[in-house]
Coordinates of C-alpha atoms in Angstrom, one line a residue:
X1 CA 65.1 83.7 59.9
X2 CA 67.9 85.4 62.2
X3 CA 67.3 88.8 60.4
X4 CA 63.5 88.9 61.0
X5 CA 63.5 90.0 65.0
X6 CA 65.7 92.8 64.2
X7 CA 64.4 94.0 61.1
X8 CA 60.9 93.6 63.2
X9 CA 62.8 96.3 66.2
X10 CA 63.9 98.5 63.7
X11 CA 60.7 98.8 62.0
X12 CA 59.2 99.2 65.2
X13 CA 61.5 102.1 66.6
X14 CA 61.4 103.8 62.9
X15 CA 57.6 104.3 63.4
X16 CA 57.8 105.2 67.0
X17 CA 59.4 108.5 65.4
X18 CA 57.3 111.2 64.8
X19 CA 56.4 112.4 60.9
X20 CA 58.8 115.3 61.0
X21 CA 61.3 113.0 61.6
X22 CA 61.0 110.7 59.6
X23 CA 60.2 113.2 56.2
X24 CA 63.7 114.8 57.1
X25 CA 65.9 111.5 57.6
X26 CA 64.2 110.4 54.0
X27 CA 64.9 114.0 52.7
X28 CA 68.9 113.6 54.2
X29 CA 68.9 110.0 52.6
X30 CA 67.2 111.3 48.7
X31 CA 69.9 114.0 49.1
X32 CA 72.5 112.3 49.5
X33 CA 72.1 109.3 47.6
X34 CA 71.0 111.5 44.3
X35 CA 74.2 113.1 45.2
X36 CA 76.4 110.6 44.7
X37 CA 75.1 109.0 42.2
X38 CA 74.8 112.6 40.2
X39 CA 78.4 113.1 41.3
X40 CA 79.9 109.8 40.2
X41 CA 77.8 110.2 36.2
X42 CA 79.5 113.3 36.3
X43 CA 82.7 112.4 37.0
X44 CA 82.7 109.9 34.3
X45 CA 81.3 111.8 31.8
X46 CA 83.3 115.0 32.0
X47 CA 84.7 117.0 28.8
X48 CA 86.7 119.8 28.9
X49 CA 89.0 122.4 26.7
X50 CA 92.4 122.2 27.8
X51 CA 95.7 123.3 26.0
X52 CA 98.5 121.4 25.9
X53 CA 102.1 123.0 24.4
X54 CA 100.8 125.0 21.8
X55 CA 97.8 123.1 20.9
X56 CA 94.4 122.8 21.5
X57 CA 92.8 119.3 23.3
X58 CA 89.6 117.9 24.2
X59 CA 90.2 115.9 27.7
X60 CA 87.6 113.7 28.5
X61 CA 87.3 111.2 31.6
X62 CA 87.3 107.3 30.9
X63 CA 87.1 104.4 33.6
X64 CA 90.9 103.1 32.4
X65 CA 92.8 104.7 35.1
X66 CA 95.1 105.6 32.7
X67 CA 96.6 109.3 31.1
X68 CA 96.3 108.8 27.5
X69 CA 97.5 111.2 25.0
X70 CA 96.8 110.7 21.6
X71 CA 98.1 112.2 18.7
X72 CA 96.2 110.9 16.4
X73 CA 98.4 109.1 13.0
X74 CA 101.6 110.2 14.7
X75 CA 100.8 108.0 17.9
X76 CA 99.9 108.3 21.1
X77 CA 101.7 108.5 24.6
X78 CA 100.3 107.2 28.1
X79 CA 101.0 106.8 32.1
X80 CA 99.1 106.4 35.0
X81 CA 96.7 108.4 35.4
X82 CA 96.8 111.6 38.2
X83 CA 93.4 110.8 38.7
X84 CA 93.5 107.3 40.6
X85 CA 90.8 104.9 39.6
X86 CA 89.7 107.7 36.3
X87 CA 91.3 107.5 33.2
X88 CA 91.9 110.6 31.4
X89 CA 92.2 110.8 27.5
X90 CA 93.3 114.4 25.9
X91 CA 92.8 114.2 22.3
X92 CA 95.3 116.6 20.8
X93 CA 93.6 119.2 18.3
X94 CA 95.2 122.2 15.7
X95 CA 97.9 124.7 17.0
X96 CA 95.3 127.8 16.3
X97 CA 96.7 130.9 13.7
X98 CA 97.4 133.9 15.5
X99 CA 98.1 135.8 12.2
X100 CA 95.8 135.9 8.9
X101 CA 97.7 135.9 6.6
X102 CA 101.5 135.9 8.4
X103 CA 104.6 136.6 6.5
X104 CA 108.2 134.9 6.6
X105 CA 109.4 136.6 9.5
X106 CA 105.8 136.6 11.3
X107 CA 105.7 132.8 10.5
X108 CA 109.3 132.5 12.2
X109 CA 107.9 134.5 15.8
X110 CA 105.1 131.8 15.5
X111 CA 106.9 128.5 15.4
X112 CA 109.4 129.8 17.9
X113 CA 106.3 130.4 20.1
X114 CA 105.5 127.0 19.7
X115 CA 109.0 125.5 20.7
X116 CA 108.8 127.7 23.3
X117 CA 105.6 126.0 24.7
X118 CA 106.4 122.5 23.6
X119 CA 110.3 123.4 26.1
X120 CA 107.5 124.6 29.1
X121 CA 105.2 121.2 28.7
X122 CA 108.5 119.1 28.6
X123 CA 110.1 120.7 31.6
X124 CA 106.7 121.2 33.5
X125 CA 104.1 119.0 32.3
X126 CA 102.6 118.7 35.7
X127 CA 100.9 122.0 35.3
X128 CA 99.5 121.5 31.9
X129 CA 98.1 118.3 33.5
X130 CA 97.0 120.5 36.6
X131 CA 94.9 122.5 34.5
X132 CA 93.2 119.6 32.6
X133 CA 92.3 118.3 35.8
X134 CA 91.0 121.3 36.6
X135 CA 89.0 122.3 34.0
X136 CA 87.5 118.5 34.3
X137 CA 86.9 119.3 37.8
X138 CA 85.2 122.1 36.8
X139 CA 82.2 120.1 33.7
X140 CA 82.0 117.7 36.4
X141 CA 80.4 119.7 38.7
X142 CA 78.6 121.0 36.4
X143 CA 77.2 117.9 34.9
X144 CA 77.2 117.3 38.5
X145 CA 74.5 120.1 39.6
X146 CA 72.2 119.9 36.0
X147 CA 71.8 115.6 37.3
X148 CA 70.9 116.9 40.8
X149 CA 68.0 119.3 39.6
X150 CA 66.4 117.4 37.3
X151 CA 66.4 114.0 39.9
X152 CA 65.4 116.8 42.4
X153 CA 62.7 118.5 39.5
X154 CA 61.1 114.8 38.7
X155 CA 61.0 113.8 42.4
X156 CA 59.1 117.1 43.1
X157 CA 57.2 116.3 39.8
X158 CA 56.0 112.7 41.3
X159 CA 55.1 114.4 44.9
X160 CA 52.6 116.6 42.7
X161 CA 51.5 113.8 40.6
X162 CA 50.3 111.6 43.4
X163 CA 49.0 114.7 45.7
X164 CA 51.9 113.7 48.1
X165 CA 52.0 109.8 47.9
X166 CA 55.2 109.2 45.8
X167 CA 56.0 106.7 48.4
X168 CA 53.0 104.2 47.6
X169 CA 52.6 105.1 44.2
X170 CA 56.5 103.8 44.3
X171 CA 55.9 100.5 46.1
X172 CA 52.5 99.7 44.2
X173 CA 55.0 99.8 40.9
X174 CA 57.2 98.0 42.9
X175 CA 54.4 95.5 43.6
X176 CA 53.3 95.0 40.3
X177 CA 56.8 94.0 39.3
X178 CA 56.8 91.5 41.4
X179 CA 53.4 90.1 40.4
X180 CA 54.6 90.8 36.5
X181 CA 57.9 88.8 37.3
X182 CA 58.7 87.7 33.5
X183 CA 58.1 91.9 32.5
X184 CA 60.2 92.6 35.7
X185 CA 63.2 90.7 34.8
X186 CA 63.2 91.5 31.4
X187 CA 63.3 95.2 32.2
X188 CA 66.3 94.7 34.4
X189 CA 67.8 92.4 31.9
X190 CA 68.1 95.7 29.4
X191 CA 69.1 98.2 31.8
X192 CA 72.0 95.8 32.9
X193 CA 72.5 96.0 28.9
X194 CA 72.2 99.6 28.6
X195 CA 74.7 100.0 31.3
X196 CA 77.3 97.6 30.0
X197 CA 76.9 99.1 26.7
X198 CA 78.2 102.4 28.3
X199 CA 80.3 101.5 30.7
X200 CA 82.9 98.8 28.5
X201 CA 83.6 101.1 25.5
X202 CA 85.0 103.6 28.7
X203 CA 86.7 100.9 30.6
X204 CA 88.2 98.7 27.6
X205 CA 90.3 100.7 24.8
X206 CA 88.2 100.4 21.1
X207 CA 91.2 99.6 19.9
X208 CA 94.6 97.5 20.8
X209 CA 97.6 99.8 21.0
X210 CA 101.1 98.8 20.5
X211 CA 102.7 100.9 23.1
X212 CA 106.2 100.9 24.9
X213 CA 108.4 102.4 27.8
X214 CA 111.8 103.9 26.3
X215 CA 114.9 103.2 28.1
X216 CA 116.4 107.0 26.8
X217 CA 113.8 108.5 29.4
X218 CA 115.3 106.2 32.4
X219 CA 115.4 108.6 35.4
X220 CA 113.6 111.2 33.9
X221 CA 109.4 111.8 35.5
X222 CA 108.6 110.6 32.3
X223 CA 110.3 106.8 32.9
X224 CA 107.3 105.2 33.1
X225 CA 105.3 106.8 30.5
X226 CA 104.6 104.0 27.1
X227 CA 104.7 105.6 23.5
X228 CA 103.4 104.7 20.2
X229 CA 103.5 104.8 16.3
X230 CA 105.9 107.4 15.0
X231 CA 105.8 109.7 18.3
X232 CA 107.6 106.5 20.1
X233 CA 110.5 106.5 17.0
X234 CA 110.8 110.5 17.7
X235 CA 111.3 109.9 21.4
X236 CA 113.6 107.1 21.0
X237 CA 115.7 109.4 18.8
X238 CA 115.5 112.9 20.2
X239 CA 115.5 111.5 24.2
X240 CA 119.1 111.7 24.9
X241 CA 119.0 115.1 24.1
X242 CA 115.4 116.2 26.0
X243 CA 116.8 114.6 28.6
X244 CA 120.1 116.0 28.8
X245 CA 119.0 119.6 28.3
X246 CA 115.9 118.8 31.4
X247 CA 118.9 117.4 33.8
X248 CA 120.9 120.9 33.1
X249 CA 118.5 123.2 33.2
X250 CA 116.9 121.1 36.7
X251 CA 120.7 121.6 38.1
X252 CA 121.1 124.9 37.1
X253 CA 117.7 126.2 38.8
X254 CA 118.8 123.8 41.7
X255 CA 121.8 125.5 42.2
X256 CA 120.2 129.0 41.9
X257 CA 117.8 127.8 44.9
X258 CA 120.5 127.0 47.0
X259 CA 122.8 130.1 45.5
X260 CA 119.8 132.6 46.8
X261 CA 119.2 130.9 50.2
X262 CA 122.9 131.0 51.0
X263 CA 123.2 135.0 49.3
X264 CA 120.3 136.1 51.5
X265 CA 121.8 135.0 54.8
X266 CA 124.9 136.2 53.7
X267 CA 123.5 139.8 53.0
X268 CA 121.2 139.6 56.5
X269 CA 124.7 138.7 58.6
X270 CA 126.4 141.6 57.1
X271 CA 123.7 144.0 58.2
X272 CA 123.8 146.0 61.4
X273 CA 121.6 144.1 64.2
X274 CA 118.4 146.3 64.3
X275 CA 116.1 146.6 67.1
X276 CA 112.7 144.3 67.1
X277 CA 111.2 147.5 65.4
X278 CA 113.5 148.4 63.1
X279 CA 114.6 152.2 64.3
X280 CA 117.7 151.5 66.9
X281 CA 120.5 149.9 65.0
X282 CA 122.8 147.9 67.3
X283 CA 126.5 146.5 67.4
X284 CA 127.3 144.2 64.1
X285 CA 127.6 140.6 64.7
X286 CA 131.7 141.0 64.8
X287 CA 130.9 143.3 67.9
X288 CA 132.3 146.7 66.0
X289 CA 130.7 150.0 65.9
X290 CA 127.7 149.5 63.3
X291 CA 126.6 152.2 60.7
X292 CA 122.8 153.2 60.9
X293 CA 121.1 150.8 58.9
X294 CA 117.9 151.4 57.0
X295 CA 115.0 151.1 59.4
X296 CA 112.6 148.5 58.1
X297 CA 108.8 148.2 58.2
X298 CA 106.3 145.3 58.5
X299 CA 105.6 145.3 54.9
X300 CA 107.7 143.2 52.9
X301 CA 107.1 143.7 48.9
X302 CA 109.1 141.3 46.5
X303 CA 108.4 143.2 43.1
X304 CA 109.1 140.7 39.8
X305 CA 108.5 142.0 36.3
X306 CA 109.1 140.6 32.6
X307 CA 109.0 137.2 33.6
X308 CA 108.2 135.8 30.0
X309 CA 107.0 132.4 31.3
X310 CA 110.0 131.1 32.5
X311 CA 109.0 128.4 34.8
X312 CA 111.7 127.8 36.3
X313 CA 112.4 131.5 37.7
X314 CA 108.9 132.0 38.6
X315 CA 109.5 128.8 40.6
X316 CA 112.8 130.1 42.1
X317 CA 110.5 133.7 42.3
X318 CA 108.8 131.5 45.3
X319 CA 112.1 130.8 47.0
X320 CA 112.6 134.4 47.3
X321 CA 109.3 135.1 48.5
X322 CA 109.8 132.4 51.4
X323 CA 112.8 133.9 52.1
X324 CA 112.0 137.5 52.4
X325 CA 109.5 137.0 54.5
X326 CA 107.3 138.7 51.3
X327 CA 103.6 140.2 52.9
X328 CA 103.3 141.1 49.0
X329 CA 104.3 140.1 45.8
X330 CA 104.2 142.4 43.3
X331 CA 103.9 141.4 39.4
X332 CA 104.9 144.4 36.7
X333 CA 103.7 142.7 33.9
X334 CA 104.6 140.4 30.9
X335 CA 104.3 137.0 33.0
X336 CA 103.6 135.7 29.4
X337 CA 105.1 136.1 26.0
X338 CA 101.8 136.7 24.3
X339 CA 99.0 135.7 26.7
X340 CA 97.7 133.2 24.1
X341 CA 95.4 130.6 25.8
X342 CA 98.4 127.7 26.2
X343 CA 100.2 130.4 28.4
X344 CA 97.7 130.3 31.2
X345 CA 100.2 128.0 33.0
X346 CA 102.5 130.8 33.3
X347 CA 99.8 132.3 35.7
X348 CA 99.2 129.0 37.4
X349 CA 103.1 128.5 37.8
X350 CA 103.5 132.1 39.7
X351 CA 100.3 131.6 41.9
X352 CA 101.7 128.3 43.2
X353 CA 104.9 129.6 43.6
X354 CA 104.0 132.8 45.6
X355 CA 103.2 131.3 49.4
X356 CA 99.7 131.1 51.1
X357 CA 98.9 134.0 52.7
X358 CA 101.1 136.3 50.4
X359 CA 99.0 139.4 49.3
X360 CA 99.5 139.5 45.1
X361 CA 98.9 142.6 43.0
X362 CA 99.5 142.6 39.1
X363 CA 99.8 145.1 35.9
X364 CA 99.3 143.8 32.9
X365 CA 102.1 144.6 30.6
X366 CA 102.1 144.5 26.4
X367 CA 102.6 141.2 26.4
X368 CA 99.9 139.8 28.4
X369 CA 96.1 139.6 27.7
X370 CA 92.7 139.6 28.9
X371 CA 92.7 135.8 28.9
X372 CA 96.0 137.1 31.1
X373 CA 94.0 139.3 33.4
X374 CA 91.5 137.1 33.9
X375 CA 92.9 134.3 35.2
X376 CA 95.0 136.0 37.5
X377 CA 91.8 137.3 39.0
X378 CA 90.7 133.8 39.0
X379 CA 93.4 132.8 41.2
X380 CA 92.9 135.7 43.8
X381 CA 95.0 138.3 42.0
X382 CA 94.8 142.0 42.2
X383 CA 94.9 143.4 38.6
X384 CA 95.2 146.9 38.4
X385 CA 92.3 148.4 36.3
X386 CA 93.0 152.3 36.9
X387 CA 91.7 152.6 40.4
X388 CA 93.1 152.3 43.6
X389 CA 93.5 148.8 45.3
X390 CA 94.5 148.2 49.0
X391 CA 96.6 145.1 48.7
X392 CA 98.6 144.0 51.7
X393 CA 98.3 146.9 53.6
X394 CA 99.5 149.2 50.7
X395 CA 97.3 151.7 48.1
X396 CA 98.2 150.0 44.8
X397 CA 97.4 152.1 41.4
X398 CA 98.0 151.2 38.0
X399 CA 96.4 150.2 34.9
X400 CA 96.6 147.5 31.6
X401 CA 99.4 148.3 29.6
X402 CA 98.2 150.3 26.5
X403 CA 100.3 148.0 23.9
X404 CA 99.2 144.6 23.6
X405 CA 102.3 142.8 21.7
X406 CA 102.2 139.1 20.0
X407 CA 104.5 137.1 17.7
X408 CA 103.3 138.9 14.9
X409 CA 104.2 142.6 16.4
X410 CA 103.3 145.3 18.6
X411 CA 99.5 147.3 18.3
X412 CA 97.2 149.2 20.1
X413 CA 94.9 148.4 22.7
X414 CA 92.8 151.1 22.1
X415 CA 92.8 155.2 21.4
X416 CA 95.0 155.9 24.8
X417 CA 98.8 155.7 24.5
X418 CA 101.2 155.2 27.6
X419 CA 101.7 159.3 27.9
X420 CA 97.6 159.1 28.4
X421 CA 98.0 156.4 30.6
X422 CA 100.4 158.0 32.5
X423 CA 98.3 161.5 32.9
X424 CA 95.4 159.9 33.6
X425 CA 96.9 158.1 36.6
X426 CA 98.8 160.6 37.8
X427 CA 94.9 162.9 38.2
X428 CA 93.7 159.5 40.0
X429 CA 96.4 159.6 42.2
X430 CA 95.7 163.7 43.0
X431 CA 92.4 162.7 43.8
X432 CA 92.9 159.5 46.2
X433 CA 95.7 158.5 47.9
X434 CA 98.5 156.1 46.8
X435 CA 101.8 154.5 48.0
X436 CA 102.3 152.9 44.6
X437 CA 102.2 153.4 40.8
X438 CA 102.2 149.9 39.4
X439 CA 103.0 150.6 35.1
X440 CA 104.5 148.4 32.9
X441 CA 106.3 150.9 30.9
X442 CA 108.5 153.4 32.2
X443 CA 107.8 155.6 29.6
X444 CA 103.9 156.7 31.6
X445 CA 106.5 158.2 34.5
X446 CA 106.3 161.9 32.8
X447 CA 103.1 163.2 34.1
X448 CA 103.2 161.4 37.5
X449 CA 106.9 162.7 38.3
X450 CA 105.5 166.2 37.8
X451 CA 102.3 166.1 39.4
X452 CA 104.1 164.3 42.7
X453 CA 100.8 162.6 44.0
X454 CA 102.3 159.3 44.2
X455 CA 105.3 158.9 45.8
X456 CA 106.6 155.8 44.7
X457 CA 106.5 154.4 41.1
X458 CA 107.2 150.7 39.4
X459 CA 107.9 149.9 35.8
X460 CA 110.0 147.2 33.7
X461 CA 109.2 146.9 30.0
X462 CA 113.2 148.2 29.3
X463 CA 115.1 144.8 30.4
X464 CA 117.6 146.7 32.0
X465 CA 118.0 147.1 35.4
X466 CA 118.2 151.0 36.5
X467 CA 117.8 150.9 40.0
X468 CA 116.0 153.4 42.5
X469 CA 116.2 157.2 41.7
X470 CA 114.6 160.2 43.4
X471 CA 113.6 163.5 41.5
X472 CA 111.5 166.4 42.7
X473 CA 107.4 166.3 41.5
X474 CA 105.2 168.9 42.3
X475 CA 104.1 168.0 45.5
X476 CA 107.3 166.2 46.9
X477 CA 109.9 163.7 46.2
X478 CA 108.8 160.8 43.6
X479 CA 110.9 157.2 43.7
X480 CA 111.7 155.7 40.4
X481 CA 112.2 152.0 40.1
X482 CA 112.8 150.5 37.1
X483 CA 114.3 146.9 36.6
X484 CA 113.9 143.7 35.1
X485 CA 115.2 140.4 33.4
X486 CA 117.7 140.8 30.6
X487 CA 116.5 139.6 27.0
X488 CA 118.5 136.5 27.2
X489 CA 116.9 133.0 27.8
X490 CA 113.9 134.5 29.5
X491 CA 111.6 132.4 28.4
X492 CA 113.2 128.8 28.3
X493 CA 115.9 127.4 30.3
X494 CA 119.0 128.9 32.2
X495 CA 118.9 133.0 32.1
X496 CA 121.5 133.9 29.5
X497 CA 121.8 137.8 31.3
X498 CA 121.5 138.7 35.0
X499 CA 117.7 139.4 36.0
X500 CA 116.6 141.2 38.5
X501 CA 113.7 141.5 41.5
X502 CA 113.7 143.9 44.0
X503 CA 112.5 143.5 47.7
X504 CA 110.8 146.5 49.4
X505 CA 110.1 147.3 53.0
X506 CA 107.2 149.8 54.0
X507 CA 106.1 151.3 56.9
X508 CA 102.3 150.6 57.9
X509 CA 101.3 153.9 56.2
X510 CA 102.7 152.8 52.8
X511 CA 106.2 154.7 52.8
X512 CA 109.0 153.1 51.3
X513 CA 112.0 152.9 53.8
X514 CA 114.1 150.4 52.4
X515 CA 115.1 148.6 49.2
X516 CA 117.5 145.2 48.1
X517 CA 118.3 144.2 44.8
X518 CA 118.7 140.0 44.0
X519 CA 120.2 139.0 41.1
X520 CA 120.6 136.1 39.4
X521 CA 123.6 135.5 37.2
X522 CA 124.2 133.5 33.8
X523 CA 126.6 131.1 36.1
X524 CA 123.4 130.1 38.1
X525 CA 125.0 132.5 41.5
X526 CA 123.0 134.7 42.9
X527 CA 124.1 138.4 44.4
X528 CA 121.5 139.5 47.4
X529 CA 122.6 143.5 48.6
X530 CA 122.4 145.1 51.7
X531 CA 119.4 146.9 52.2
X532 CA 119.6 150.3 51.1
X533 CA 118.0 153.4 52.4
X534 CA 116.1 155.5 49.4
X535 CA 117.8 158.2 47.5
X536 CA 117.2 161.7 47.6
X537 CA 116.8 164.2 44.6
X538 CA 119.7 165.5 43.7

C-alpha cells in the first residue's frame, strides 16, 4: 500500500530518538489530548448561579447554540446564543425575600426594587448575559481541572500497576480486542449508545416549543429574539412602550455623550494656554493677556459618587474618564441601591466603563454591601478598609460606610457610628501619611477637620452638590468636597436633577492643585467649568 513506506520512515526516525525524547513527546501529546477532551466535557457540562433582573437562575450549557430563557408556565424567550456553537439555557428561579416579615410600605421599596432591575436588564441585558457567561466560564474550568486530575491520577495509577509498562499492558488489551472481535464490537456498540444517550437530549430540545419573533421589537437588539406562551402575549402588548421608553432614554444618554465631549473642549479653549508643565501660563488662544491659571499636575482624579446603578451614567462616567485624561477614578460609594446579588452588574458596568490602565479606588457607602465590596476587588478595585492604599500615585484612606441601608430601611453595620469612623480615621491618618480621606458620609468630617492630618477629604451621601471649601484643622488647611447626583431618576433612565462629578489634578506628591465640576442637566446638556484653583480658609 502507498502508506506503508512512509509509515515504515517514520517509524524508523521515531525510534532513532533517544528515550528521553520520546517519554516527553508522549507526555506533551497525553497532556494535551486529556486537555482537550477534559476542556470540551467541561464546557458542555457547565452550571452556574447567575441573576437575572431581580431573580435568581440556574444557567447551564447545551449543544443548541441557542440563548434560551425559560420562564417556566409563563413561557420562555430565546436568540442566538453569545456563545457560538454552545447553547445556553438560564432557567429562571424565585425573586429571594429581603424582609421577614415586610410591611405595606417595606413591600412597596421591594417591588420597586424589582422594576428597577427588570428597567437595567431591559436597557442592558448584555451584562447580565456577561456575567452568566462568566460565571459558566468559571464551573467550566473547574469541571475542567477535577477531569484533568483524575485522567492524570488513573494514568499515574496504571504506570504503578504495570511497574512502568502502561504502554504494553495497553496494546495487549488492545490485542485481545481484536482477537475477541464479537466482545470488541459490542463494547463500542454501547459506548456509541451511552454517548448518543447524552449528547441528543443536549443537542435536540425535550420538547417542541411554539416560539415567535414580534414585529413591536423591530429595530430594537432584541429584533431577533422568538417568545413564547403568555411572555410572548405580554411582549406583543407592552412592546410599543419598552421600546419607546429604550429609544429615549438611548437618545438622551447619546446626546449627553456628545453634550460632554463638546463642554469639555469648550472649557479647555477658554483656559489660559499653560506651559508643558503646568506652572507658566501663556497668552489665551484670542492672543490677549491671560489670567494665571491653576497650575495642573500629572494626576488626573475623576471622583463619582451616589451612582445608584444607573447604567447609563456610569457608561457616560467612562466618556469623562476618556476625556479627562483620568490616571484615577475614584468611587464615593453607593454604586448600587442595596448591593443585593442582581446588582453586581452595577459593578461590572463601572469597571468596563473606566479605561484600561485607569487606577480605581472605592468606599463603600450605606447602600452597598459586602457582595459589593467583593466584587469590586474582583475586578481589580481598591476598597478602602481603614488603612492606607497607594492608588495611582496618591495615599488613599477611608473605610466601609457604617450604615448599611436596603429597601426595607436603614441599620447598623456594627457598634461603630460614622462620628467613630470619622475619629478613628483621622488617628490613622496622624499616624501615616495621606493625600486623601475617601468617606461616604460627610457627616465623619468632624474629627478629621480638627486633627488636620489629611489634607484633603471626599464624601457624597447628601445628593447635593456643595462644592470645595477650605477651613483651618490642627495641623493646616483641610479641603472639603462634597457632591453628588440629585435624588431624581438615579437609578433608571434620564437624570431628573443635575448630578455631579468632579475632576481633580494632583501634583506627584499627592497635593490637590486644581479642581472642575461636570454636570449633567435634566435637558441631557452638560456644563464642564474652568478649572479652579483651591480655596483658602476664610
Amino acid at each position: 500500500m502507498p502508506g506503508h513506506p512512509l509509515r515504515r520512515a517514520l517509524g524508523t526516525w521515531w525510534r532513532d530518538r533517544s528515550v528521553g525524547f520520546r517519554r516527553i513527546v508522549r507526555t506533551l501529546v497525553l497532556l494535551l489530548a486529556s486537555t482537550l477532551v477534559c476542556l470540551g466535557a467541561g464546557a458542555v457540562t457547565a452550571t452556574a448561579s447567575s441573576p437575572v433582573g431581580p431573580h435568581q437562575a440556574r444557567w447551564s450549557t447545551t449543544l443548541d447554540s441557542t440563548l434560551t430563557v425559560d420562564l417556566g408556565p409563563l413561557g420562555s424567550a430565546s436568540l442566538d446564543s453569545p456563545a457560538g456553537p454552545l447553547g445556553v439555557r438560564v432557567l429562571l428561579g424565585e425573586i429571594p425575600s429581603d424582609a421577614a416579615t415586610p410591611g405595606t410600605d417595606d413591600l412597596a421599596a421591594l417591588l420597586t426594587g424589582d422594576l428597577g432591575s427588570y428597567s437595567s436588564l431591559a436597557a442592558h441585558p448584555d451584562l447580565t448575559v456577561r456575567q452568566g457567561l462568566r460565571a459558566l466560564r468559571d464551573d467550566a474550568l473547574r469541571r475542567a481541572g477535577l477531569l484533568e486530575s483524575l485522567v492524570l491520577c488513573a494514568v499515574a495509577a496504571g504506570r504503578l500497576l504495570t511497574r512502568g509498562h502502561l504502554r504494553d499492558a495497553v496494546a495487549a488489551l488492545a490485542a485481545a480486542a481484536r482477537t475477541h472481535r464479537r466482545a470488541s464490537v459490542l463494547g463500542t456498540a454501547t459506548a456509541l449508545a451511552a454517548a448518543v444517550a447524552v449528547v441528543v437530549p443536549a443537542v435536540w430540545p425535550a420538547t417542541s416549543v411554539q416560539s415567535r419573533t414580534l414585529e413591536v421589537l423591530a429595530g430594537t437588539s432584541a429584533s431577533r429574539a422568538r417568545f413564547s406562551g403568555r411572555l410572548a402575549d405580554v411582549v406583543a402588548a407592552y412592546g410599543p412602550q419598552l421600546t419607546s421608553y429604550l429609544t429615549s432614554t438611548r437618545a438622551f444618554y447619546a446626546q449627553a455623550a456628545d453634550s460632554l465631549r463638546s463642554a469639555w473642549a469648550q472649557a479647555d479653549a477658554a483656559e489660559p494656554v499653560r506651559a508643558p508643565d503646568g506652572d507658566v501660563a501663556g497668552p489665551s488662544p484670542t492672543g490677549s493677556p491671560a489670567s494665571p491659571a491653576p497650575r495642573l499636575g500629572p494626576v488626573t482624579a475623576v471622583l463619582t459618587t451616589d451612582l445608584h446603578c444607573n447604567l447609563d451614567v456610569i457608561d457616560l462616567v467612562g466618556v469623562l474618564d476618556e476625556v479627562a485624561g483620568a490616571t484615577v477614578h475614584m468611587d464615593d460609594g453607593d454604586l448600587t441601591m442595596t448591593g443585593s446579588d442582581p446588582e453586581q452588574v452595577c459593578v461590572d458596568a463601572l469597571s468596563q466603563a473606566v479605561p484600561d490602565g485607569v487606577s480605581r479606588v472605592a468606599t463603600i457607602g450605606n447602600h452597598d454591601s459586602a457582595a459589593t465590596a467583593a466584587r469590586l476587588t474582583a475586578q481589580g478595585w481598591t476598597v478602602t478598609d481603614g488603612t492606607v492604599h497607594q492608588v495611582g500615585g496618591l495615599r488613599v484612606l477611608g473605610d466601609t460606610d457604617p450604615d448599611r441601608t436596603t429597601a426595607t430601611g436603614t441599620t447598623a453595620r456594627g457598634q461603630e457610628d460614622v462620628q467613630a469612623l470619622g475619629a478613628r480615621l483621622a488617628a490613622t491618618s496622624c499616624r501615616v501619611p495621606t493625600d486623601v480621606v475617601l468617606v461616604h458620609q460627610p457627616a465623619a468630617f468632624g474629627p478629621l477637620a480638627a486633627t488636620g492630618c489629611a489634607p484633603l477629604l471626599i464624601g457624597g451621601h447628601l445628593h447635593s452638590e456643595q462644592g470645595l471649601s477650605a477651613t483651618a484643622g490642627g495641623r493646616g488647611t483641610v479641603l472639603e468636597l462634597v457632591a453628588g447626583a440629585g435624588k431624581g431618576g438615579t437609578s433608571i433612565g434620564a437624570v431628573t436633577e443635575d448630578s455631579y462629578a468632579h475632576v481633580l489634578s494632583f501634583s506627584r506628591d499627592g497635593t490637590l492643585l486644581a479642581w472642575r465640576t461636570v454636570v449633567l442637566h435634566p435637558d441631557a446638556s452638560v456644563t464642564v467649568t474652568t478649572w479652579q484653583d483651591v480655596p483658602t480658609p476664610s
